[in-house]
PDB file of C-alpha atoms in Angstrom:
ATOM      1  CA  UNK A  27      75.799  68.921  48.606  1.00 45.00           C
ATOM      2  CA  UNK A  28      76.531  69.034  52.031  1.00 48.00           C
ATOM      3  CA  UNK A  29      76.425  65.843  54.119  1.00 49.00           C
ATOM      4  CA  UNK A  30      73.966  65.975  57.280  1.00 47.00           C
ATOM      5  CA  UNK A  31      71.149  65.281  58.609  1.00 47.00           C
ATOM      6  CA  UNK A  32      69.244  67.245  55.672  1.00 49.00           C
ATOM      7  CA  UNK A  33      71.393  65.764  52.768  1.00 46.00           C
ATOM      8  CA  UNK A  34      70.979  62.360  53.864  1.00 46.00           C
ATOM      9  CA  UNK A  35      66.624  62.526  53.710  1.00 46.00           C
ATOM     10  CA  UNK A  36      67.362  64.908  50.277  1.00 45.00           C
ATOM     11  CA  UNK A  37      68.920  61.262  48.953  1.00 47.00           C
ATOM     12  CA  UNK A  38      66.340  59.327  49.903  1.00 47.00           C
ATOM     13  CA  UNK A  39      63.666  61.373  48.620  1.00 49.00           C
ATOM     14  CA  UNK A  40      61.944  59.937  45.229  1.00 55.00           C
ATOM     15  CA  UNK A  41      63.030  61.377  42.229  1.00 54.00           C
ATOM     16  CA  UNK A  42      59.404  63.112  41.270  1.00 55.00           C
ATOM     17  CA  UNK A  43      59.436  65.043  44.891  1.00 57.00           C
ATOM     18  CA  UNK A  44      63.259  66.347  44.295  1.00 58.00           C
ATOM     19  CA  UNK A  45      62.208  68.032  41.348  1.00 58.00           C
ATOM     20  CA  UNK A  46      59.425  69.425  42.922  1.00 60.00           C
ATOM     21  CA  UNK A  47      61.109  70.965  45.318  1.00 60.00           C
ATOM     22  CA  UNK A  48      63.933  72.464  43.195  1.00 61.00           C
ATOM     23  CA  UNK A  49      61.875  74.148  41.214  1.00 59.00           C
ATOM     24  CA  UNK A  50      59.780  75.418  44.530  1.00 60.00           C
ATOM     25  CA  UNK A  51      63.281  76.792  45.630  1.00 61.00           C
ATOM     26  CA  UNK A  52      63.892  78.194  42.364  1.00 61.00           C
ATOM     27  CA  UNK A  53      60.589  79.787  42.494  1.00 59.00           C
ATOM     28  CA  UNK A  54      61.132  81.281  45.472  1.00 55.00           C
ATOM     29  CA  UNK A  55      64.403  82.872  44.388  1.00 53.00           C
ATOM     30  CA  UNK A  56      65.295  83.578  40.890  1.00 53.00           C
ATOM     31  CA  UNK A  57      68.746  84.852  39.863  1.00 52.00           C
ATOM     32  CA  UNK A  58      68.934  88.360  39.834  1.00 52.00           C
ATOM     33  CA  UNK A  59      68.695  89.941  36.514  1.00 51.00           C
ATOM     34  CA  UNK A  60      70.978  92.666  34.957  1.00 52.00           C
ATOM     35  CA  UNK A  61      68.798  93.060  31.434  1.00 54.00           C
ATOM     36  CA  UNK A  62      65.451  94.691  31.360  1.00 54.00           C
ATOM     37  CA  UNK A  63      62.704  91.518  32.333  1.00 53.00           C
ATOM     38  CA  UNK A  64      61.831  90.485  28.918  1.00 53.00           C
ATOM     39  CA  UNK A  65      58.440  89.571  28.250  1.00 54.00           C
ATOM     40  CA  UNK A  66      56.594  86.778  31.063  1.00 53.00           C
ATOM     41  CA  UNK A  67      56.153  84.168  28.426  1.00 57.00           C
ATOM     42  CA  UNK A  68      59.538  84.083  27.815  1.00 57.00           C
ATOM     43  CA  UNK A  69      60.824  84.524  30.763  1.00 57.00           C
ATOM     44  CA  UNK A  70      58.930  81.646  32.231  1.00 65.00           C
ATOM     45  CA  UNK A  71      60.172  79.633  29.344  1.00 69.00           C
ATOM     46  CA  UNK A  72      63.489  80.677  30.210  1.00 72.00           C
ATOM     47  CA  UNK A  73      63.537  79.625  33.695  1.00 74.00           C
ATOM     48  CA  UNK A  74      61.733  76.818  33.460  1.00 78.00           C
ATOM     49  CA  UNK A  75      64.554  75.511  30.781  1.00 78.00           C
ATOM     50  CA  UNK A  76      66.950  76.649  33.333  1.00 82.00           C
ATOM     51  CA  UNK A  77      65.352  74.930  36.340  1.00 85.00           C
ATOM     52  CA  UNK A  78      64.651  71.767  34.188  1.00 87.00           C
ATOM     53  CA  UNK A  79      68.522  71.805  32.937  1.00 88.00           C
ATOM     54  CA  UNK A  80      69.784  72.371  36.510  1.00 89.00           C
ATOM     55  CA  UNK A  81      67.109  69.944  38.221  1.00 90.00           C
ATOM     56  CA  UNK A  82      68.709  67.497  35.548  1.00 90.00           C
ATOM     57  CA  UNK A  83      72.525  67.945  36.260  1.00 91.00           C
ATOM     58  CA  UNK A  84      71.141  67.687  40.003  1.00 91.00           C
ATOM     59  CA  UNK A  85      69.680  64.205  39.570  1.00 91.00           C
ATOM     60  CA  UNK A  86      72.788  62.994  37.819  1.00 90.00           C
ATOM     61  CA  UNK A  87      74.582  64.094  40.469  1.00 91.00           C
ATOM     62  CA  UNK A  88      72.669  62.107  42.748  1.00 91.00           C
ATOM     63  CA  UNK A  89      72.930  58.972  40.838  1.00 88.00           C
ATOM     64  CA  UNK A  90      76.368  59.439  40.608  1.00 89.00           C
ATOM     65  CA  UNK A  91      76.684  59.587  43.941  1.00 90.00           C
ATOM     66  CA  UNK A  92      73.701  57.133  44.603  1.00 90.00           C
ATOM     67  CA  UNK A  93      76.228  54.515  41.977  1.00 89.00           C
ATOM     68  CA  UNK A  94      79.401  55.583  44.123  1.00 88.00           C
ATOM     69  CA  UNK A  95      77.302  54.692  47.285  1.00 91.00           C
ATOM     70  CA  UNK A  96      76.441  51.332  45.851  1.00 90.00           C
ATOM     71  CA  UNK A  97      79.488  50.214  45.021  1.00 91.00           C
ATOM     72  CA  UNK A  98      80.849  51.177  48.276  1.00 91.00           C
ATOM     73  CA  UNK A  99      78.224  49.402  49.745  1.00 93.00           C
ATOM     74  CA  UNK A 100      78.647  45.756  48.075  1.00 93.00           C
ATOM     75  CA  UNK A 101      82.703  46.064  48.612  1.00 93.00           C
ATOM     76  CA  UNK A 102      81.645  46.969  52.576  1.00 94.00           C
ATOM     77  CA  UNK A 103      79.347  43.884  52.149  1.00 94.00           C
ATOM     78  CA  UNK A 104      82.030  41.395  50.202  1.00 94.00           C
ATOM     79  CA  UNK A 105      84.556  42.656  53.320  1.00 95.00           C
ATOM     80  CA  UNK A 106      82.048  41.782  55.921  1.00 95.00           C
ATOM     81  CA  UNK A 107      81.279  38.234  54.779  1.00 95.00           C
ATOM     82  CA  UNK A 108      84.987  37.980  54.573  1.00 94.00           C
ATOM     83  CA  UNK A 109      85.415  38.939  57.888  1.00 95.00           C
ATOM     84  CA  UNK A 110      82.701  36.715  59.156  1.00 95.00           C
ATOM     85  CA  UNK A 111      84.257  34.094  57.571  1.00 94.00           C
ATOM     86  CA  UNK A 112      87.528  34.866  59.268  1.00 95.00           C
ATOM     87  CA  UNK A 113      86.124  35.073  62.657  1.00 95.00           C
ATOM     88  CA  UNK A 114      83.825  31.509  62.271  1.00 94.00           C
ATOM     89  CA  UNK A 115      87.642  30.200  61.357  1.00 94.00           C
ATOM     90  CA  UNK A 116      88.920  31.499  64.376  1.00 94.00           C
ATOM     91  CA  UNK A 117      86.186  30.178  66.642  1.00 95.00           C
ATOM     92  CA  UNK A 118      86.680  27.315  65.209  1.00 94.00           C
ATOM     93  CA  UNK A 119      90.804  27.090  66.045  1.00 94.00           C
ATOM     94  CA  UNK A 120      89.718  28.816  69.458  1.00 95.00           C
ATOM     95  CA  UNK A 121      87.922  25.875  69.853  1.00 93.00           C
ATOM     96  CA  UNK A 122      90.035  23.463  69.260  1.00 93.00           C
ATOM     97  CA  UNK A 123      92.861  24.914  71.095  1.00 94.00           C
ATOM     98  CA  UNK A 124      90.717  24.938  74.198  1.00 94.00           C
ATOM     99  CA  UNK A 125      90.330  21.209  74.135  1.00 93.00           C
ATOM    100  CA  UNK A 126      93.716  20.618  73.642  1.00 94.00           C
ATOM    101  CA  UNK A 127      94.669  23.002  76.740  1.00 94.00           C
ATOM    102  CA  UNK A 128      92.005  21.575  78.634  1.00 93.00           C
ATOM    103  CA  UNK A 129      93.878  17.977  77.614  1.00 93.00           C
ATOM    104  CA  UNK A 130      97.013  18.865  78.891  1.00 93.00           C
ATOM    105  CA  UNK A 131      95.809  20.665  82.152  1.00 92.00           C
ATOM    106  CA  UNK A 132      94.874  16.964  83.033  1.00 91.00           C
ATOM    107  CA  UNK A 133      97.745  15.239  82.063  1.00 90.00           C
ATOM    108  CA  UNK A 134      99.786  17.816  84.056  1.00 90.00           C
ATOM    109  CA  UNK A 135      97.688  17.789  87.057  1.00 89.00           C
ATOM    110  CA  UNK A 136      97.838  13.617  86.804  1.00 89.00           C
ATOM    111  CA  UNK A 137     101.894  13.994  85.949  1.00 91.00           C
ATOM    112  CA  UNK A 138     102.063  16.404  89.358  1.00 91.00           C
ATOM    113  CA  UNK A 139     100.411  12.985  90.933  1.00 90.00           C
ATOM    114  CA  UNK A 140     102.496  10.908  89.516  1.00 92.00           C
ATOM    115  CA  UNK A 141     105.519  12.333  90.738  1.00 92.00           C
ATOM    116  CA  UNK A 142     104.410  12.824  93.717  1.00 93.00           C
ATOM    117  CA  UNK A 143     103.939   9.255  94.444  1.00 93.00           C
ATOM    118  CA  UNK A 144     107.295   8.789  92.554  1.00 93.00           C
ATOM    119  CA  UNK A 145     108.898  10.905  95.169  1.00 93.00           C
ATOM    120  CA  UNK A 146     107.194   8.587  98.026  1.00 94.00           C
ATOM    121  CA  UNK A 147     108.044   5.409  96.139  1.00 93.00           C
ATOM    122  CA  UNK A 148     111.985   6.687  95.892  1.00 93.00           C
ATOM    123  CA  UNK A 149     112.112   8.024  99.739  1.00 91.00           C
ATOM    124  CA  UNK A 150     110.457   4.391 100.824  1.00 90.00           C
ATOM    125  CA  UNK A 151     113.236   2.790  98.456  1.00 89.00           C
ATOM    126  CA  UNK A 152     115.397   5.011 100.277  1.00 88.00           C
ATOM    127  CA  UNK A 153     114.848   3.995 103.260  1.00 84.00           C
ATOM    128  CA  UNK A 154     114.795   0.167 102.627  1.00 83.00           C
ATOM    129  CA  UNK A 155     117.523   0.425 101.240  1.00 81.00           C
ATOM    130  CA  UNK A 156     119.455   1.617 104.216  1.00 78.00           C
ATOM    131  CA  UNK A 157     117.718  -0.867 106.609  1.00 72.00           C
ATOM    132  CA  UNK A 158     118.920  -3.818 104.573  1.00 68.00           C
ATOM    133  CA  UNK A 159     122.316  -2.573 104.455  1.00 67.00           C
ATOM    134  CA  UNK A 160     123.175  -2.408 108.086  1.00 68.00           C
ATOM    135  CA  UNK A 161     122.047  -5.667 109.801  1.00 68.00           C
ATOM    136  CA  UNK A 162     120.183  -4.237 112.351  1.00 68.00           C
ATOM    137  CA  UNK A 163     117.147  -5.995 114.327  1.00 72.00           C
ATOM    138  CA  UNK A 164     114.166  -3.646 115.019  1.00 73.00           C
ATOM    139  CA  UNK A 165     112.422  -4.597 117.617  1.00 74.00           C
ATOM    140  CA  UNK A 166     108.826  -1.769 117.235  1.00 79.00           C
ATOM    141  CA  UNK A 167     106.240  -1.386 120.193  1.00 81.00           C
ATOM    142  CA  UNK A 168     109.151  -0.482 122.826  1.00 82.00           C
ATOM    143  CA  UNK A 169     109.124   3.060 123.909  1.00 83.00           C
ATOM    144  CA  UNK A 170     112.666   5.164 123.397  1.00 82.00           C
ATOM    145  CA  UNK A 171     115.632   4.111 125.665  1.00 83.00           C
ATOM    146  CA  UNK A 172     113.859   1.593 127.728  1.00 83.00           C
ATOM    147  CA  UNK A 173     116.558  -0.573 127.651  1.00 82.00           C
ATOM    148  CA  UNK A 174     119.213   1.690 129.517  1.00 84.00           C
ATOM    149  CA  UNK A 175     122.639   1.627 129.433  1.00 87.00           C
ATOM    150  CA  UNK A 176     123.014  -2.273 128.516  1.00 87.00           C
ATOM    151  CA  UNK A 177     120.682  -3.334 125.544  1.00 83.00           C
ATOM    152  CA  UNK A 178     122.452  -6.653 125.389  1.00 84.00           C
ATOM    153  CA  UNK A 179     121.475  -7.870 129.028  1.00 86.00           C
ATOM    154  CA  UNK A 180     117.838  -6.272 128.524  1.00 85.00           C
ATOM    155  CA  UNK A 181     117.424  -8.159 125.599  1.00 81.00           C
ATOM    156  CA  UNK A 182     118.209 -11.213 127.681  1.00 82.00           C
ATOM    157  CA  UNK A 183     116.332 -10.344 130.426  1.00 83.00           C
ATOM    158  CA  UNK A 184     113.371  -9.458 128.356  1.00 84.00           C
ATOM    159  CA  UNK A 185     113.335 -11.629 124.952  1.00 79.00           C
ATOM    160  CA  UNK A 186     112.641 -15.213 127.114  1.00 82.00           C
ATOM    161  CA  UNK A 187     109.863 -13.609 128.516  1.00 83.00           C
ATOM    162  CA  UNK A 188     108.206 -12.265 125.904  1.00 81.00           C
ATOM    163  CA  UNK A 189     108.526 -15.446 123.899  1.00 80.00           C
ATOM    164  CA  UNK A 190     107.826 -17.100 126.185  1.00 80.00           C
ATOM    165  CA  UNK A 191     110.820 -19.229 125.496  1.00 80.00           C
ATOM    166  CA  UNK A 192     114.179 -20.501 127.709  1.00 76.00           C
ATOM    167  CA  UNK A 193     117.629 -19.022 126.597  1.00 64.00           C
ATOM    168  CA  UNK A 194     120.840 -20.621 125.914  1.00 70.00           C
ATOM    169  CA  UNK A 195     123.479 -17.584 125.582  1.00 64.00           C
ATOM    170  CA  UNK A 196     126.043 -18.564 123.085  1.00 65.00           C
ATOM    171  CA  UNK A 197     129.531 -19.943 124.497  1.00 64.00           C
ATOM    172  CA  UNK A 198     131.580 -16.878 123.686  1.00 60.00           C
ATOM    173  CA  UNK A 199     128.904 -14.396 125.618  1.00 59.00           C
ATOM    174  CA  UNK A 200     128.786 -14.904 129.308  1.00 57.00           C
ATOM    175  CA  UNK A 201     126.094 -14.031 131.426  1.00 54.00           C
ATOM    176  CA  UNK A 202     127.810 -11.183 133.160  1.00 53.00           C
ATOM    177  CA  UNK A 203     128.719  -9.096 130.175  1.00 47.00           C
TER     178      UNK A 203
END
């Protein structure tokens, strides 16, 4: 039987209106005889045997295929819980793996922090580092070069001043230096 549109309402037709209708279409066109027509009474016993026999095979045909379709059916049905299965698994891993990524995205944006800071700390240490290896006084609020060509006497000038404070140059330094 051909599969369409027609095949597929034949199958779901009830048994009673299937046989109905094959014998209709039998009806409506008998096999062609070669022999004389033998008498009515037989012949309509004849075809009705005929009709009844292949109406029968027909049926079993159907619930052959009706069986086939069934077990089809429940295997499609076992394979789709098992696949429903598989894909509530996955969610679930999808799931978890999201928290973890979202877990590390913080500790990597809080590491990028971290050595950020590290890289502040080291350039401070740095820098400290250097000052307390050279023995230099800083003096901070003067502006660039004010002092000229001789810091040492602008420090003398200025320092006593500022300090408010007399001062004693050391003997080795003289004044005119």
């Amino acid at each position: 039987m051909p599969r369409g549109k027609t095949a597929g309402k034949a199958l779901c037709k009830p048994a009673r209106q299937l046989l109905f209708s094959e014998a209709l279409r039998q009806q409506k066109h008998p096999a062609p005889a070669a022999s004389p027509p033998p008498s009515h009474d037989t012949m309509s016993d004849n075809t009705q045997g005929a009709s009844m026999d292949r109406i029968l095979q027909e049926i079993s045909a159907v619930g052959r295929k009706l069986e086939g379709m069934d077990t089809a059916m429940s295997a499609l049905t076992a394979e789709t819980r098992s696949m429903h299965l598989e894909i509530v698994g996955f969610q679930s891993q999808i799931s978890g793996l999201d928290h973890r990524v979202a877990a590390v995205e913080s500790q990597v944006v809080s590491q990028t922090d971290r050595d950020q800071e590290l890289l502040n700390l080291r350039s401070k240490l740095t820098d400290l580092e250097d000052r307390s290896r050279r023995n230099n006084i800083r003096f901070l609020g003067f502006p660039e070069g004010i002092e000229g060509t001789d810091i040492l006497s602008y420090l003398r000038d200025t320092l006593p001043k500022l300090a408010d404070i007399t001062f004693d140059p050391p003997s080795g330094i003289s004044k005119s230096a």
